[in-house]
Every structure is written in structure tokens, then in C-alpha cells.
Amino acid sequence: EAEVAQSPRYKITEKSQAVAFWCDPISGHATLYWYRQILGQGPELLVQFQDESVVDDSQLPKDRFSAERLKGVDSTLKIQPAELGDSAMYLCASSLGGAGETQYFGPGTRLLVL
Amino acid sequence: GEDVEQSLFLSVREGDSSVINCTYTDSSSTYLYWYKQEPGAGLQLLTYIFSNMDMKQDQRLTVLLNKKDKHLSLRIADTQTGDSAIYFCAEKEQAGTALIFGKGTTLSVSS
């Protein structure tokens, strides 16, 4: 069964350092989402891509976060500089697109900022 | 804005039925989902229902949708210890948009 891949699974960094997360969606899925899940909360959207284009980045803190999906396949989310409040689970999801599509999630990257 | 509310905790005995409830505020929500999250893991899609349906059954899972009250429920029959996890209700208004999640309901199953 096809799955969304994410790496690394865990990342510990010090504040002010740069971190990057990678996501490889299910093959053929045009839409890719990055969500952030703070402990005890539900996931919240950071950025949504349709192919290589950003569809929604209204909740992305653009002063420190950036995301790209250059070839419309895999994607990278970067934080620079990391802050203590960025400690969370970062989840990637993908979907085919179109009416009624469902989103499939990867295992997530758990980030701890010290 | 949109909001999704869930009760935070549910405890049941193995073999009993579990009912997890969810309310949402966006009357134009078209798609409603239930996801399961085990500790330290990503979200696993359990089931979904479209707003033109009232009920959907999938093996041990039954989803009921009351559009008038904007209420969604997930019933798990014959609950097992392996069902212990956090269950998230999520909605979205239209195709191609991101999901709006509740805070999750922690289901604890005791043997």
C-alpha cells in the first residue's frame, strides 16, 4: 500500500538553528499539505501545494518558515531560525485532488527545540 | 471562522461500544472525516461521510451525521484494547481545501 514518507522522524535542535523536513507524497497525488500539531491539539494547516504552486500559505509564519515543492513531487519545509515555540509534530499529507478526495498522512516529524 | 469541538476523553471496557461525538460550526461543511492517531504516529484515516448522507457503516465503525444540529458521531462496536488512541474529527467546506480538525478525543479501553 502506498504511503506518504517523511524524514527525519525526530529532530532535536537548539533555538536559532535551522531545520528542514522532507516529505514524499503518494505517487500521483497532486495536492500536498504541511500541518503542524502542537501537543494536545489537532493539526493546523501551514501550507498547501497544488503541484508546484502554493495554494494556501496564510497560516505560515513567513518570517521564519519556508516551503517548496519545486518539481511538484516531494516537498521541503524549513524553519530558520527555530524558536522554542516551534516544538511540535510536523505532518505531511497528500491527496489526489478533485471532489471528495481524502488526505493521507505521513508518520510526521517530531521537532524539539531546546 | 470554522470550529470543530470534541469531548476530550472517553473510557470504555473491552467489548463495549464507544461513541465519540463532534460538533462543527460551518454549515457549508461538505466533507467530514474521522482520523485515528496512536502515540507518536501520524494520522490514520478511519472513515468519512459526505454531507448528503446521514449514516455510513464500515465493519465495526458507524458514522452518524445530523446536519440540522451540525453533529457527527463515530460508534465503534466491540471496542478492543487496540482501539485505544486519539480520534480526530475533521471537516472541510469544499474539495481541494485543507482540513479543520478538532482537538481530539482520547479513547481509553480497559480489559
Tab-separated table of C-alpha atoms in Angstrom:
chain	number	residue	atom	x	y	z
A	1	GLU	CA	0.000	0.000	0.000
A	2	ALA	CA	1.414	3.398	-0.988
A	3	GLU	CA	2.301	5.715	1.884
A	4	VAL	CA	3.417	9.256	2.496
A	5	ALA	CA	7.078	9.277	3.537
A	6	GLN	CA	8.616	11.827	5.883
A	7	SER	CA	12.093	12.324	7.258
A	8	PRO	CA	13.561	12.675	9.734
A	9	ARG	CA	11.151	11.123	12.207
A	10	TYR	CA	12.684	13.022	15.107
A	11	LYS	CA	14.757	16.183	15.272
A	12	ILE	CA	16.299	17.916	18.256
A	13	THR	CA	17.817	21.324	17.691
A	14	GLU	CA	18.796	24.412	19.601
A	15	LYS	CA	16.944	27.659	19.203
A	16	SER	CA	18.216	29.921	16.440
A	17	GLN	CA	19.381	26.928	14.400
A	18	ALA	CA	17.945	25.975	11.011
A	19	VAL	CA	15.959	22.776	10.483
A	20	ALA	CA	14.465	21.143	7.414
A	21	PHE	CA	11.846	18.457	6.959
A	22	TRP	CA	11.218	16.377	3.866
A	23	CYS	CA	8.024	14.808	2.532
A	24	ASP	CA	7.415	12.438	-0.359
A	25	PRO	CA	3.690	12.133	-1.113
A	26	ILE	CA	1.887	9.134	-2.535
A	27	SER	CA	2.763	8.793	-6.212
A	28	GLY	CA	0.359	10.709	-8.418
A	29	HIS	CA	-1.030	12.902	-5.643
A	30	ALA	CA	-1.121	16.469	-6.916
A	31	THR	CA	-2.040	18.134	-3.641
A	32	LEU	CA	0.371	18.255	-0.725
A	33	TYR	CA	-0.246	19.726	2.714
A	34	TRP	CA	2.017	20.567	5.652
A	35	TYR	CA	0.283	20.656	9.033
A	36	ARG	CA	1.664	21.477	12.479
A	37	GLN	CA	0.330	19.650	15.523
A	38	ILE	CA	1.112	21.075	18.932
A	39	LEU	CA	0.887	18.588	21.803
A	40	GLY	CA	-2.722	18.138	22.884
A	41	GLN	CA	-4.149	19.871	19.827
A	42	GLY	CA	-5.400	18.896	16.400
A	43	PRO	CA	-3.274	19.529	13.310
A	44	GLU	CA	-3.404	23.003	11.758
A	45	LEU	CA	-2.532	23.809	8.175
A	46	LEU	CA	0.735	25.589	7.473
A	47	VAL	CA	0.861	25.418	3.671
A	48	GLN	CA	-0.920	23.694	0.796
A	49	PHE	CA	0.527	22.967	-2.652
A	50	GLN	CA	-1.227	22.072	-5.871
A	51	ASP	CA	1.522	20.545	-7.990
A	52	GLU	CA	4.410	23.022	-7.574
A	53	SER	CA	2.246	26.040	-6.760
A	54	VAL	CA	1.326	27.324	-3.317
A	55	VAL	CA	-2.454	27.368	-2.889
A	56	ASP	CA	-2.690	28.496	0.723
A	57	ASP	CA	0.108	29.731	2.981
A	58	SER	CA	-1.948	32.167	5.000
A	59	GLN	CA	-1.015	30.471	8.297
A	60	LEU	CA	2.673	30.021	7.519
A	61	PRO	CA	4.922	32.302	9.647
A	62	LYS	CA	6.819	33.588	6.643
A	63	ASP	CA	9.446	35.432	8.636
A	64	ARG	CA	10.965	32.100	9.637
A	65	PHE	CA	9.200	29.319	7.737
A	66	SER	CA	9.556	28.463	4.062
A	67	ALA	CA	8.240	25.606	1.960
A	68	GLU	CA	8.892	24.467	-1.559
A	69	ARG	CA	7.801	21.759	-3.963
A	70	LEU	CA	9.990	22.542	-6.913
A	71	LYS	CA	9.092	19.682	-9.250
A	72	GLY	CA	5.609	19.135	-7.956
A	73	VAL	CA	6.523	15.875	-6.245
A	74	ASP	CA	8.417	15.915	-2.941
A	75	SER	CA	8.493	18.910	-0.659
A	76	THR	CA	10.733	20.538	1.943
A	77	LEU	CA	9.651	22.650	4.916
A	78	LYS	CA	12.329	24.800	6.520
A	79	ILE	CA	12.471	26.779	9.748
A	80	GLN	CA	15.183	29.377	10.233
A	81	PRO	CA	15.774	30.339	12.974
A	82	ALA	CA	13.955	27.809	15.130
A	83	GLU	CA	12.248	29.068	18.293
A	84	LEU	CA	11.189	27.202	21.421
A	85	GLY	CA	7.534	27.531	20.406
A	86	ASP	CA	8.186	25.607	17.191
A	87	SER	CA	8.409	22.343	19.142
A	88	ALA	CA	5.615	20.236	17.638
A	89	MET	CA	4.810	17.388	15.280
A	90	TYR	CA	5.022	18.374	11.615
A	91	LEU	CA	2.713	16.293	9.472
A	92	CYS	CA	2.663	15.989	5.704
A	93	ALA	CA	-0.434	14.823	3.859
A	94	SER	CA	-1.306	14.279	0.225
A	95	SER	CA	-4.407	13.780	-1.871
A	96	LEU	CA	-5.317	13.163	-5.473
A	97	GLY	CA	-7.349	16.333	-5.744
A	98	GLY	CA	-10.846	16.679	-7.100
A	99	ALA	CA	-14.207	16.337	-5.443
A	100	GLY	CA	-14.386	14.176	-2.347
A	101	GLU	CA	-10.700	13.392	-2.197
A	102	THR	CA	-9.281	12.165	1.097
A	103	GLN	CA	-5.987	13.183	2.648
A	104	TYR	CA	-3.436	10.583	3.619
A	105	PHE	CA	-0.918	11.457	6.297
A	106	GLY	CA	2.706	10.530	6.771
A	107	PRO	CA	4.192	9.448	10.135
A	108	GLY	CA	5.275	13.004	10.961
A	109	THR	CA	8.481	14.632	12.141
A	110	ARG	CA	8.624	15.421	15.838
A	111	LEU	CA	10.670	18.557	16.467
A	112	LEU	CA	12.075	19.541	19.836
A	113	VAL	CA	13.706	22.949	20.125
A	114	LEU	CA	15.937	23.429	23.183
B	1	GLY	CA	-14.433	31.055	11.410
B	2	GLU	CA	-14.837	27.337	11.332
B	3	ASP	CA	-14.622	25.440	14.590
B	4	VAL	CA	-14.760	21.758	15.461
B	5	GLU	CA	-15.445	20.658	19.038
B	6	GLN	CA	-14.942	17.253	20.617
B	7	SER	CA	-15.093	15.867	24.110
B	8	LEU	CA	-11.561	15.294	25.336
B	9	PHE	CA	-11.711	11.883	26.937
B	10	LEU	CA	-13.721	8.636	26.811
B	11	SER	CA	-13.147	5.481	28.809
B	12	VAL	CA	-14.822	2.162	27.987
B	13	ARG	CA	-14.450	-1.521	28.782
B	14	GLU	CA	-13.283	-4.012	26.191
B	15	GLY	CA	-16.251	-5.417	24.269
B	16	ASP	CA	-18.471	-2.385	24.866
B	17	SER	CA	-19.425	0.131	22.209
B	18	SER	CA	-17.716	3.509	22.101
B	19	VAL	CA	-19.392	6.662	20.848
B	20	ILE	CA	-17.248	9.691	20.098
B	21	ASN	CA	-19.062	12.932	19.406
B	22	CYS	CA	-18.154	16.009	17.389
B	23	THR	CA	-19.861	19.294	16.610
B	24	TYR	CA	-18.923	21.753	13.901
B	25	THR	CA	-19.967	25.297	13.167
B	26	ASP	CA	-19.597	25.644	9.405
B	27	SER	CA	-22.981	24.805	7.890
B	28	SER	CA	-21.392	24.602	4.452
B	29	SER	CA	-19.121	21.733	5.502
B	30	THR	CA	-19.318	19.221	2.737
B	31	TYR	CA	-16.911	16.528	3.843
B	32	LEU	CA	-16.476	15.145	7.350
B	33	TYR	CA	-13.761	12.735	8.430
B	34	TRP	CA	-12.616	10.619	11.331
B	35	TYR	CA	-8.898	10.006	11.845
B	36	LYS	CA	-7.109	7.865	14.437
B	37	GLN	CA	-3.729	8.746	15.934
B	38	GLU	CA	-1.681	6.353	18.015
B	39	PRO	CA	1.090	7.700	20.279
B	40	GLY	CA	3.918	9.295	18.318
B	41	ALA	CA	2.394	8.381	14.968
B	42	GLY	CA	0.721	10.151	12.079
B	43	LEU	CA	-2.996	10.206	11.393
B	44	GLN	CA	-4.759	7.169	10.002
B	45	LEU	CA	-7.932	7.769	8.011
B	46	LEU	CA	-10.753	5.707	9.508
B	47	THR	CA	-13.786	6.779	7.557
B	48	TYR	CA	-15.530	9.767	6.034
B	49	ILE	CA	-19.018	10.907	5.169
B	50	PHE	CA	-20.368	13.417	2.713
B	51	SER	CA	-22.954	15.953	3.796
B	52	ASN	CA	-25.648	14.385	1.607
B	53	MET	CA	-25.518	11.234	3.756
B	54	ASP	CA	-26.977	10.566	7.196
B	55	MET	CA	-25.168	7.374	8.054
B	56	LYS	CA	-22.255	5.271	6.916
B	57	GLN	CA	-21.248	1.864	8.214
B	58	ASP	CA	-17.877	0.229	7.693
B	59	GLN	CA	-17.314	-3.017	9.601
B	60	ARG	CA	-17.174	-2.049	13.314
B	61	LEU	CA	-17.476	1.668	12.565
B	62	THR	CA	-20.740	3.590	12.201
B	63	VAL	CA	-20.807	7.298	11.419
B	64	LEU	CA	-23.962	9.322	12.040
B	65	LEU	CA	-24.422	12.840	10.710
B	66	ASN	CA	-27.100	15.241	11.940
B	67	LYS	CA	-26.797	18.240	9.632
B	68	LYS	CA	-29.509	20.205	11.422
B	69	ASP	CA	-27.596	20.096	14.700
B	70	LYS	CA	-24.163	20.029	12.988
B	71	HIS	CA	-23.350	16.912	14.963
B	72	LEU	CA	-21.193	13.998	13.893
B	73	SER	CA	-20.604	10.793	15.831
B	74	LEU	CA	-18.377	7.758	15.474
B	75	ARG	CA	-19.533	4.491	17.014
B	76	ILE	CA	-17.031	1.676	17.441
B	77	ALA	CA	-18.683	-1.666	18.090
B	78	ASP	CA	-16.988	-4.334	20.220
B	79	THR	CA	-14.200	-1.965	21.261
B	80	GLN	CA	-10.795	-3.604	21.651
B	81	THR	CA	-7.679	-2.527	23.555
B	82	GLY	CA	-6.054	-1.848	20.181
B	83	ASP	CA	-8.635	0.873	19.615
B	84	SER	CA	-7.044	2.953	22.372
B	85	ALA	CA	-5.853	6.118	20.621
B	86	ILE	CA	-6.782	9.728	19.929
B	87	TYR	CA	-9.664	10.192	17.496
B	88	PHE	CA	-9.929	13.384	15.465
B	89	CYS	CA	-12.994	14.747	13.778
B	90	ALA	CA	-12.241	16.944	10.757
B	91	GLU	CA	-14.267	18.894	8.251
B	92	LYS	CA	-13.768	20.857	5.102
B	93	GLU	CA	-16.019	23.085	3.103
B	94	GLN	CA	-15.137	22.050	-0.391
B	95	ALA	CA	-12.873	19.858	-2.428
B	96	GLY	CA	-9.268	20.910	-2.552
B	97	THR	CA	-9.185	22.758	0.753
B	98	ALA	CA	-7.389	21.857	3.951
B	99	LEU	CA	-8.994	20.039	6.860
B	100	ILE	CA	-10.163	21.753	10.031
B	101	PHE	CA	-9.552	19.451	12.981
B	102	GLY	CA	-10.977	19.203	16.453
B	103	LYS	CA	-8.643	18.808	19.418
B	104	GLY	CA	-9.157	15.066	19.507
B	105	THR	CA	-10.843	12.596	21.862
B	106	THR	CA	-8.606	10.225	23.794
B	107	LEU	CA	-10.219	6.785	23.910
B	108	SER	CA	-9.034	4.509	26.699
B	109	VAL	CA	-10.098	0.860	26.558
B	110	SER	CA	-9.669	-1.273	29.654
B	111	SER	CA	-9.707	-5.072	29.697
